XYZ file of C-alpha atoms in Angstrom:
530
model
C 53.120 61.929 -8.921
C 50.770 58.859 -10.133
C 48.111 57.966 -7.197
C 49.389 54.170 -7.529
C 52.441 53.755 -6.065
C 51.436 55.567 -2.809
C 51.441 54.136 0.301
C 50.662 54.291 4.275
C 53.283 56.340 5.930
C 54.776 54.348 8.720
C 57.825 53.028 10.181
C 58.609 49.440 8.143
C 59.922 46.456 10.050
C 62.963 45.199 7.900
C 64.126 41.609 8.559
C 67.853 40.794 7.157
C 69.591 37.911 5.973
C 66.280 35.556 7.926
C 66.833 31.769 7.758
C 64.874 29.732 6.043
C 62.534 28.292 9.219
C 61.921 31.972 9.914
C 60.958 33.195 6.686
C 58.542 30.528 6.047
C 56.792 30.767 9.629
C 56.573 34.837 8.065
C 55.227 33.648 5.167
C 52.312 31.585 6.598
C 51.708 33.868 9.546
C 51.165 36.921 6.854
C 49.144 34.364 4.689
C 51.477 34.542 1.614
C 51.308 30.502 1.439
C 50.821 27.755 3.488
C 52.378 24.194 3.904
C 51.839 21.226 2.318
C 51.487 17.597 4.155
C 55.294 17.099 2.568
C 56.879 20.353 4.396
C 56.683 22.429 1.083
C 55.401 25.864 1.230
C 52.892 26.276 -1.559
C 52.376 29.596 -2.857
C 49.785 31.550 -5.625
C 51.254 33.748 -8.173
C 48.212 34.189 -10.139
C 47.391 35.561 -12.143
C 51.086 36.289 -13.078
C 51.984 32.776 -13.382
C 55.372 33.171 -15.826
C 57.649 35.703 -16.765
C 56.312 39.454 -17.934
C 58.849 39.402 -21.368
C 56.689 42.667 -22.439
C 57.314 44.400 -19.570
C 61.215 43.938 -19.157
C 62.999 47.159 -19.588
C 67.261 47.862 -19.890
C 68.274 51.627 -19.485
C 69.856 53.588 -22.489
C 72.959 55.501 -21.820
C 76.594 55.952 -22.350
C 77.354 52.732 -21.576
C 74.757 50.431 -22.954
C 74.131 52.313 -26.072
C 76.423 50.133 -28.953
C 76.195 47.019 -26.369
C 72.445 46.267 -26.103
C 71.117 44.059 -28.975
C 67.614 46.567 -28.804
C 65.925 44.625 -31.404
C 65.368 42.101 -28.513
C 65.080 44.561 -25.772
C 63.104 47.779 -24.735
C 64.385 51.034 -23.783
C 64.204 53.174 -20.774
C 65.724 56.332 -20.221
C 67.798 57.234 -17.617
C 65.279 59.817 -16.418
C 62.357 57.309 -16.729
C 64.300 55.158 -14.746
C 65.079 57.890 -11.884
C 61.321 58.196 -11.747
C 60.701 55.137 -10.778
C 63.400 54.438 -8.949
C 62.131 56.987 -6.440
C 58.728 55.759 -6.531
C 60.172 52.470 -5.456
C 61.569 54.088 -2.949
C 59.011 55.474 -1.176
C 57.029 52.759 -1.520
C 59.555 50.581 -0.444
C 60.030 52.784 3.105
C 56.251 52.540 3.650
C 56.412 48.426 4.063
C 57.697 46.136 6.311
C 60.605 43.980 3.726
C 62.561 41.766 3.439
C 66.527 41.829 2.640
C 68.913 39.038 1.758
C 72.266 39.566 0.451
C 73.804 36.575 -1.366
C 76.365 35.497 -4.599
C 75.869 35.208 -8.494
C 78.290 33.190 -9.326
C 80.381 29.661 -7.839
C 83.600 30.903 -9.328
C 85.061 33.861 -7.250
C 86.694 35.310 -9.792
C 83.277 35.946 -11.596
C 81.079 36.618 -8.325
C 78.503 39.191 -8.535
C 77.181 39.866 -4.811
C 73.457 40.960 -4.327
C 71.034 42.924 -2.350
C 67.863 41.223 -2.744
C 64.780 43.582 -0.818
C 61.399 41.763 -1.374
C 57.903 42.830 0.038
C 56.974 39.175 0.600
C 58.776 36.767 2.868
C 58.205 34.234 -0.103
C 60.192 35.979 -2.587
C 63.074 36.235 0.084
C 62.894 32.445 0.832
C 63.021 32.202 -3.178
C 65.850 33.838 -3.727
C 67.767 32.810 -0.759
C 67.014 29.241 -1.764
C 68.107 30.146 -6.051
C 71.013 31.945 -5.458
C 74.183 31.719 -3.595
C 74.338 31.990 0.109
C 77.537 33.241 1.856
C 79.198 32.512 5.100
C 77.611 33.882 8.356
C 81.087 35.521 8.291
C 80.981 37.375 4.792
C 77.587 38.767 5.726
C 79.867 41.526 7.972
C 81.595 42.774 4.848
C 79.091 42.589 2.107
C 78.983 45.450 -0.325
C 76.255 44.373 -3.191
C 77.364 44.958 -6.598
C 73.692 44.430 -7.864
C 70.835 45.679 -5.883
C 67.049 44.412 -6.772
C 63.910 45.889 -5.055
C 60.865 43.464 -5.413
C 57.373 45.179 -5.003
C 54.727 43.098 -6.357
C 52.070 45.351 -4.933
C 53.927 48.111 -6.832
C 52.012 49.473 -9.928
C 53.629 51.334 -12.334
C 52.111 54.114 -14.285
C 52.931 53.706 -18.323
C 52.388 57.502 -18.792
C 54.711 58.823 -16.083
C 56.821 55.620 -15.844
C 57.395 55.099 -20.151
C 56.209 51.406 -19.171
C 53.512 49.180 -21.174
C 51.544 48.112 -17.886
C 51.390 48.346 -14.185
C 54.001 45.792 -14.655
C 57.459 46.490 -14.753
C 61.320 45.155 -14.762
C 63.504 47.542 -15.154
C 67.225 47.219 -15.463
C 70.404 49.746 -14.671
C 73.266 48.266 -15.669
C 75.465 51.342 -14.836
C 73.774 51.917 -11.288
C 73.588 48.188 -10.696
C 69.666 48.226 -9.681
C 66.969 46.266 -10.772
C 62.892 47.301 -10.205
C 60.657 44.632 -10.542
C 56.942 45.624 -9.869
C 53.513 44.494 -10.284
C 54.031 40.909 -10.956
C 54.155 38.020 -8.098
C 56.278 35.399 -10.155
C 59.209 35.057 -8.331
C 61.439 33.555 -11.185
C 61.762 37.338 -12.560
C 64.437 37.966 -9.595
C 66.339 34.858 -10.324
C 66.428 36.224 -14.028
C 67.570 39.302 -13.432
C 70.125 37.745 -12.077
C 70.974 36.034 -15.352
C 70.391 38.790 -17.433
C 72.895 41.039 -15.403
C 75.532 38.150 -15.617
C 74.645 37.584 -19.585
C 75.627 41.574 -20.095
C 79.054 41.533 -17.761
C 80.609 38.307 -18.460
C 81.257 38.613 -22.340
C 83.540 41.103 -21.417
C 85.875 38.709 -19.276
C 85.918 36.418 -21.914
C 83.364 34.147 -19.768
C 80.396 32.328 -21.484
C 76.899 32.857 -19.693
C 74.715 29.792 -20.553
C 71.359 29.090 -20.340
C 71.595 25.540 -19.625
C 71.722 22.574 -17.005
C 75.385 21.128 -15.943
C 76.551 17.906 -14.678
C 79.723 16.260 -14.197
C 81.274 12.436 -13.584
C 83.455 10.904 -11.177
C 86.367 11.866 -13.458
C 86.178 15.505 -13.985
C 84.198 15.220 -17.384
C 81.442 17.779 -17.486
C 78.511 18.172 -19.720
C 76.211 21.495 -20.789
C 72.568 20.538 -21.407
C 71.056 23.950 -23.289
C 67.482 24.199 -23.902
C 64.231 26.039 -23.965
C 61.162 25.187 -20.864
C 59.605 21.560 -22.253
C 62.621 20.054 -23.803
C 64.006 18.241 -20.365
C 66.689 20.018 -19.315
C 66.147 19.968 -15.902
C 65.172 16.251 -16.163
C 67.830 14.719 -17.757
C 70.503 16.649 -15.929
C 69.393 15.335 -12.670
C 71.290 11.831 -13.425
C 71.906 9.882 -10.295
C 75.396 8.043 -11.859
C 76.566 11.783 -12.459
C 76.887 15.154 -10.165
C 74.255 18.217 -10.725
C 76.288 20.779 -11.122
C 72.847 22.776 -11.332
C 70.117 23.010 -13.681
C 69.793 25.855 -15.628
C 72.381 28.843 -15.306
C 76.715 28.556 -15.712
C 79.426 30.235 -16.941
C 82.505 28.927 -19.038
C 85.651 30.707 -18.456
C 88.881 29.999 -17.909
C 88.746 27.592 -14.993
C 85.882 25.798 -16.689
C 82.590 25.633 -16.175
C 80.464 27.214 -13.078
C 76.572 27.540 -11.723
C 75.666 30.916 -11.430
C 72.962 29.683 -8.970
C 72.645 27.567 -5.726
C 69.213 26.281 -5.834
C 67.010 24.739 -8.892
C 63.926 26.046 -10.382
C 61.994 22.808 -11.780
C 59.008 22.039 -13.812
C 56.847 20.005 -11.572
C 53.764 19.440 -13.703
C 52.914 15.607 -13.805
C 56.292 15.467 -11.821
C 56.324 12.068 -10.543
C 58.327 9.810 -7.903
C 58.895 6.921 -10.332
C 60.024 9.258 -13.568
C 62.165 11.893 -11.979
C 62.927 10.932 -8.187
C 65.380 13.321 -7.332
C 63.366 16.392 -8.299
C 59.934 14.855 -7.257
C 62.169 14.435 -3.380
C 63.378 17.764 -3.410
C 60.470 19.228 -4.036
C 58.348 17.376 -1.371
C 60.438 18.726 1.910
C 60.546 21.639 4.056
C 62.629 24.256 2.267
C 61.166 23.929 -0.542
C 58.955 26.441 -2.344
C 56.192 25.048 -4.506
C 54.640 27.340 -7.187
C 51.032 26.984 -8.085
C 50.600 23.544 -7.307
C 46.913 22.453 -6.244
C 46.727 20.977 -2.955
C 44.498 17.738 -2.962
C 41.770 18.497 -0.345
C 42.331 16.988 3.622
C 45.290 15.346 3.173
C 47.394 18.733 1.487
C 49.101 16.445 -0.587
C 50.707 18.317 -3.656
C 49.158 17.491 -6.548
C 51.194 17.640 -9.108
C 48.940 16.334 -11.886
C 46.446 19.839 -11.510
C 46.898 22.418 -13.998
C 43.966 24.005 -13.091
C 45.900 27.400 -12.133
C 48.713 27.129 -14.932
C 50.791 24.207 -16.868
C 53.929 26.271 -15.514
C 54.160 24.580 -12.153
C 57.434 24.949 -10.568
C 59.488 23.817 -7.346
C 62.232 25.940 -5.919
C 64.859 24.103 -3.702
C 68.614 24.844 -2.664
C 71.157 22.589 -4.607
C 71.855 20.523 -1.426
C 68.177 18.958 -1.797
C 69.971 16.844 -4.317
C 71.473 13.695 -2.999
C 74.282 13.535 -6.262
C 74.642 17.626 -6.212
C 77.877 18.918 -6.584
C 79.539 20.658 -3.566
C 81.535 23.433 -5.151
C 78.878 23.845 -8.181
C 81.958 23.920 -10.438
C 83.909 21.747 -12.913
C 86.444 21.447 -15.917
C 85.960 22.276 -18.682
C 82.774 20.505 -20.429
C 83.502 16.956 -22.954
C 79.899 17.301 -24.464
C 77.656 19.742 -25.276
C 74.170 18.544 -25.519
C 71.576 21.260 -27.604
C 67.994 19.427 -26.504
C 64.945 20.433 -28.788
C 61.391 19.236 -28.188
C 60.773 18.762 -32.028
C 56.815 18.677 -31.958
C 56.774 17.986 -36.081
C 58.566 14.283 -35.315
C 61.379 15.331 -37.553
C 64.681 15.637 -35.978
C 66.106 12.048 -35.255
C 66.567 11.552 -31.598
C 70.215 12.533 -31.994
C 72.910 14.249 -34.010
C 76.333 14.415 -33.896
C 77.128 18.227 -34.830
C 80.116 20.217 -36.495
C 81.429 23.382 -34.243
C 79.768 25.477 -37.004
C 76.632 23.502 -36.786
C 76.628 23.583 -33.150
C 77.183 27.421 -33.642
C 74.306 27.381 -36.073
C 72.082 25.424 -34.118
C 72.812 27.760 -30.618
C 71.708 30.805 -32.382
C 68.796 29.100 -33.835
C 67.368 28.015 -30.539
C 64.795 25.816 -31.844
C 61.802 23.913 -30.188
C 58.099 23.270 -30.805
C 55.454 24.236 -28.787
C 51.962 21.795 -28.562
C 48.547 22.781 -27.866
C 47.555 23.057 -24.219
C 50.722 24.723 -23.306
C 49.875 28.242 -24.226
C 45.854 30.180 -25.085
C 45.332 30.201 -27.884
C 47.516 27.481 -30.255
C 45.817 25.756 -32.921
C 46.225 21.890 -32.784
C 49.236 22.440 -35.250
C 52.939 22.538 -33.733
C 54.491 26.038 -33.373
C 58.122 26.318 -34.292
C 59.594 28.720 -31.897
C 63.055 30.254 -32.374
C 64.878 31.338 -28.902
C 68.475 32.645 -30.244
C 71.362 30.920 -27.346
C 68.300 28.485 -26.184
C 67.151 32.289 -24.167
C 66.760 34.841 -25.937
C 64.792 36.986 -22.780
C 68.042 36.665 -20.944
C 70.771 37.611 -23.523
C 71.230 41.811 -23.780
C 73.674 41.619 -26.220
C 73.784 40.723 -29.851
C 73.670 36.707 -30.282
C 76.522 36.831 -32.169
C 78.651 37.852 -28.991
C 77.696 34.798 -27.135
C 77.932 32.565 -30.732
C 81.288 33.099 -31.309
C 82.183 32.600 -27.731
C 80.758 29.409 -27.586
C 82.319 28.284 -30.877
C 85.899 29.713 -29.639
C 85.543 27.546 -26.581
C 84.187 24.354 -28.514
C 87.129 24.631 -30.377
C 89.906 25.199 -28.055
C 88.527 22.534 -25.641
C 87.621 19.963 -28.381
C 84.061 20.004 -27.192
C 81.674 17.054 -28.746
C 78.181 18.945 -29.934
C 75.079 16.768 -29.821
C 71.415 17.900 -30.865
C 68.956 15.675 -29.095
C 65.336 15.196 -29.995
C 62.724 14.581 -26.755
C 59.782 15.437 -28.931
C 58.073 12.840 -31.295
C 58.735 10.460 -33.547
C 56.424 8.439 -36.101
C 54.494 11.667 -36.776
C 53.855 14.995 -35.670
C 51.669 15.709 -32.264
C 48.785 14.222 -31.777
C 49.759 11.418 -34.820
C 53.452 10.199 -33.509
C 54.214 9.401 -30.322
C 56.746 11.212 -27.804
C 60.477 10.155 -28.124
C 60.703 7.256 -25.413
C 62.753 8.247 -22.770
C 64.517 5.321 -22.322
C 65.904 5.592 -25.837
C 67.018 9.399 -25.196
C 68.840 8.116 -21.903
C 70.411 5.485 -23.482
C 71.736 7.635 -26.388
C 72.471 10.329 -24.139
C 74.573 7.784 -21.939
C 76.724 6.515 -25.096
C 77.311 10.324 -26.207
C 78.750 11.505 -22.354
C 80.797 7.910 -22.163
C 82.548 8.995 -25.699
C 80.822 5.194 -26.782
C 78.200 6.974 -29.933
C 80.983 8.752 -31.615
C 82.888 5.953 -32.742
C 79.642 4.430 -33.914
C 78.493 4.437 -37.655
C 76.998 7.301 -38.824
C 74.691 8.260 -41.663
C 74.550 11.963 -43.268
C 71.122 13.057 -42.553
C 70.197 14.655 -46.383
C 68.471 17.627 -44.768
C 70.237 18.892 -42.028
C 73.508 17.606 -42.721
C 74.630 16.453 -39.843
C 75.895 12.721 -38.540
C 72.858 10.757 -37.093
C 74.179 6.730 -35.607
C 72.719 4.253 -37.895
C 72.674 1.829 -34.441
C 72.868 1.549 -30.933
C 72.472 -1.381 -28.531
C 69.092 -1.164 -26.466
C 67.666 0.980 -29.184
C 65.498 0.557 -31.947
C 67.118 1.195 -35.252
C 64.207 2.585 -37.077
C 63.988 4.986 -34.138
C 67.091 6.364 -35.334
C 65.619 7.236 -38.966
C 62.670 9.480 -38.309
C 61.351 9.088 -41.849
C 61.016 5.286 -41.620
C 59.255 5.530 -38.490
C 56.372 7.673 -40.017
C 53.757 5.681 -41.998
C 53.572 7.950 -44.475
C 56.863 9.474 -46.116
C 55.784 11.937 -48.833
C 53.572 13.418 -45.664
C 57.355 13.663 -43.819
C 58.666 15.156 -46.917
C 56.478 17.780 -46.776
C 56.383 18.880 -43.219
C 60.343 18.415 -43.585
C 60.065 20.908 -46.428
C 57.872 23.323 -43.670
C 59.870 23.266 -40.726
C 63.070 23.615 -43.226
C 61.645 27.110 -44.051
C 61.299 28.007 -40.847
C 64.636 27.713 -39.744
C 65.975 29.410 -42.681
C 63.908 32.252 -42.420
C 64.800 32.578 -39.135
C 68.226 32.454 -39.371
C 68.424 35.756 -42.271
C 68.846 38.119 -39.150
C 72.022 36.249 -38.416
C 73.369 35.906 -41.551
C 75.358 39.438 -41.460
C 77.098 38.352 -38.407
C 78.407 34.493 -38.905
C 80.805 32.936 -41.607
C 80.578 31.274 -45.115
C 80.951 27.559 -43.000
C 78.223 28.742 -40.525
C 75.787 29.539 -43.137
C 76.733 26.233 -45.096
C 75.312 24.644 -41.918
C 71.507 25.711 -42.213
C 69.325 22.843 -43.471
C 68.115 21.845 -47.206
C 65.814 20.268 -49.307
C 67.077 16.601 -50.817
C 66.371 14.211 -53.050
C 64.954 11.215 -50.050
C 64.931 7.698 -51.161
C 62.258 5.942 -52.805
C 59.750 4.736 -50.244
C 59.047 1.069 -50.004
């Protein structure tokens, strides 16, 4: 037995299904976080301050042998597993815990219900603010489908355990359990959840989505996919429109649903003025407020420190939001909006896109990552590739959730937009960032059905309709090669990030059709420049 996962021998207190006043006066009176001058608790993950990718584990068996897409997961075996599940265990009955029990899931018919036991009263106020909380009355009868244990203080051992760290998430899709260990970022729970959802629902003939979801006063919903940085969360929150949440659904055959009932946002230079809704649900008691610096005296958050990480993040239920939706469900989506933070300033600010484009462009998964926002980058951009805009999340073969989509985008005449928030006139540090009252505006004329019926342009390289106009918004904007100052240097980075997608896209090309692979970008002759 490995010497770390032992633990003092006593009888645990275990508090069940605590409100959220309780489990933050816990939390404080342990020292797990403290409040700010808002009524946010603000909490330290360091020096785990994002998800442990490396360390995420699915078991091999019967069951998930043929269904696992293992070139983007690691194995455990079912014996490696039973190991540490029993570690768990004991270390688990050695500590006081936490348990809440609570839904995956708006849409009954696709409800998973789970057993969340935490060490920290934190990661129980977390959870019960992220995920779905039932009736006093449904607490009587709950049976969890899905049960997670959440040790933090747990440390694995990689020669006994068949992990790569102390760390660990490991995941038993036959037994329904989940071990997460060693790490204190909460989000790995809430993507667990996810992940668990991503493997069943495929099955059913439901779409799991990485994305945000809102919906007008007349039934017509909207999917927002995209990677951390590319405003998801942001531009979802839309006063004139309902949140139907912000960054986890399903699309079945009643339409669309939020996995979730709580947000998970971004707050780094998160400001009143930009993005009130968030910047007021994240500034009240309930709300759980990752890694933000307190300004000294006053316990203010401040939300411009990055002094302990750029990754930032507010947790709050759905009901934080004035405009959120009270059944977190709608019909079936009228636009599909694929955001990309295009760091090289050559993607126009939007696209109009062809189902097989739209399936080309969802197993792509592009963005571009900038300097500052991981150790290590070079000034340069760095194209990153995140097949179904979340790749971490997806267990099975991209493909499965590809064709999906591109089933339901066809049956449900589904308009497919790519929109650009990244920067225009040049690459970082030479263009500037796509204003955001231009993507609003653009966005707004795409969800009211106005941009379609505009004039369009072929863009020569990727293919796809870009508007030659809009009112409110500069025309050149709509051209990124005008807007740079010099062309042939556009050509050329063009040329770059052209390659990139195309080499990316080889390990798909076995699995998609002749029209799908007609979609991926090329080089063309551009126009002269003036």
């Amino acid at each position: 037995m490995p010497a770390v996962t032992t633990s003092p021998v006593s009888k645990p207190v275990v508090e069940r299904n605590n409100s959220v006043a309780e489990l933050i006066e816990m939390a404080v009176r342990h020292g797990e976080g403290k409040l700010a001058s808002t009524g946010a608790l603000v909490v330290e993950t360091w020096p785990h301050t994002g998800r442990s990718a490396a360390d995420k584990f699915i078991v091999r068996d019967e069951t998930t042998k043929d269904a696992i897409w293992w070139d983007n997961s690691e194995s455990m075996t079912e014996a490696q597993f039973d190991h540490l599940y029993e570690d768990f265990q004991s270390f688990r009955y050695g500590k006081d815990h936490f348990v809440q029990d609570l839904y995956g899931g708006a849409d009954p018919a696709h409800q998973l219900s789970v057993r969340v036991v935490c060490e920290y009263a934190w990661h129980a106020l977390f959870i019960r603010q992220l995920l779905r909380r039932p009736e006093v009355a449904e607490l009587a009868q709950f049976t969890p489908q899905l049960t997670i244990l959440d040790f933090p203080s747990f440390r694995a051992a990689p020669d006994y355990h068949g992990t790569k760290s102390e760390r660990v998430i490991a995941c038993n899709f036959k037994k329904g359990i989940i071990l997460i260990g060693g790490t204190t970022y909460a989000g790995e729970m809430k993507k667990s959840v996810f992940t668990v959802l991503n493997y069943q629902l495929p099955e059913k003939k439901v779409m799991p989505m990485h994305c945000s979801a809102n919906v007008d006063d007349n039934d017509n919903s909207a999917v927002f996919f995209g990677l951390s940085g590319t405003g998801k969360t942001t531009l979802s929150a839309d006063a004139r429109r309902q949140l139907i949440g912000d960054d986890e659904h399903g699309w079945g055959d009643n339409g669309i649903f939020n996995f979730e009932g709580g947000c998970y946002a971004k707050t780094i230079r998160l400001s009143q003025e930009a993005e009130p809704e968030i910047y007021g649900a994240c500034n009240r008691f309930g709300s759980v407020l990752e890694n933000v610096v307190l300004k000294p005296g006053s316990q203010e958050p401040d939300f411009e420190d990055a002094r302990i990480t750029e990754n930032t993040r507010g947790a709050y239920p759905l009901d934080f939001i004035d405009n959120a939706s009270k059944t977190s469900r709608a019909g079936h989506p009228k636009n599909i909006i694929m955001l990309t933070a295009d760091a090289f300033g050559i993607l126009p600010p939007i696209a109009k896109l062809t189902p097989s484009q739209a399936m080309y462009h969802f197993l792509s998964g592009y963005t571009a990552k900038v300097a500052g926002t991981e150790r290590g980058m070079s000034d340069e951009p760095q194209a990153t590739f995140s097949t179904c805009f979340g790749a971490p999340f997806m267990p099975r073969h991209p493909s499965a959730y590809g064709n999906l989509l591109r089933e339901l985008v066809a049956k449900h005449n589904v308009d497919c937009w790519l929109v650009n928030t990244g920067w225009t006139g040049g690459k970082y540090g030479e263009g500037n960032r796509m204003p955001i009252s231009a993507t609003r505006a653009l966005l707004d004329a795409a969800l009211s059905g106005a941009l379609k019926s505009q004039p369009m342009r072929k863009d020569p390289l990727f293919g796809f309709d870009v508007p030659r106009s809009l009112d409110g918004v500069d025309d050149k904007i709509l051209d990124p090669r005008s807007t740079w100052s010099d062309p042939n240097a556009y050509d050329a980075l063009a040329a770059k990030l052209i390659g990139m997608f195309n080499q990316n896209f080889e390990k798909f090309e076995a699995y998609v059709d002749k029209d799908v692979l007609a979609s991926a970008p090329g080089i063309a002759q551009q126009p002269a420049a003036e």
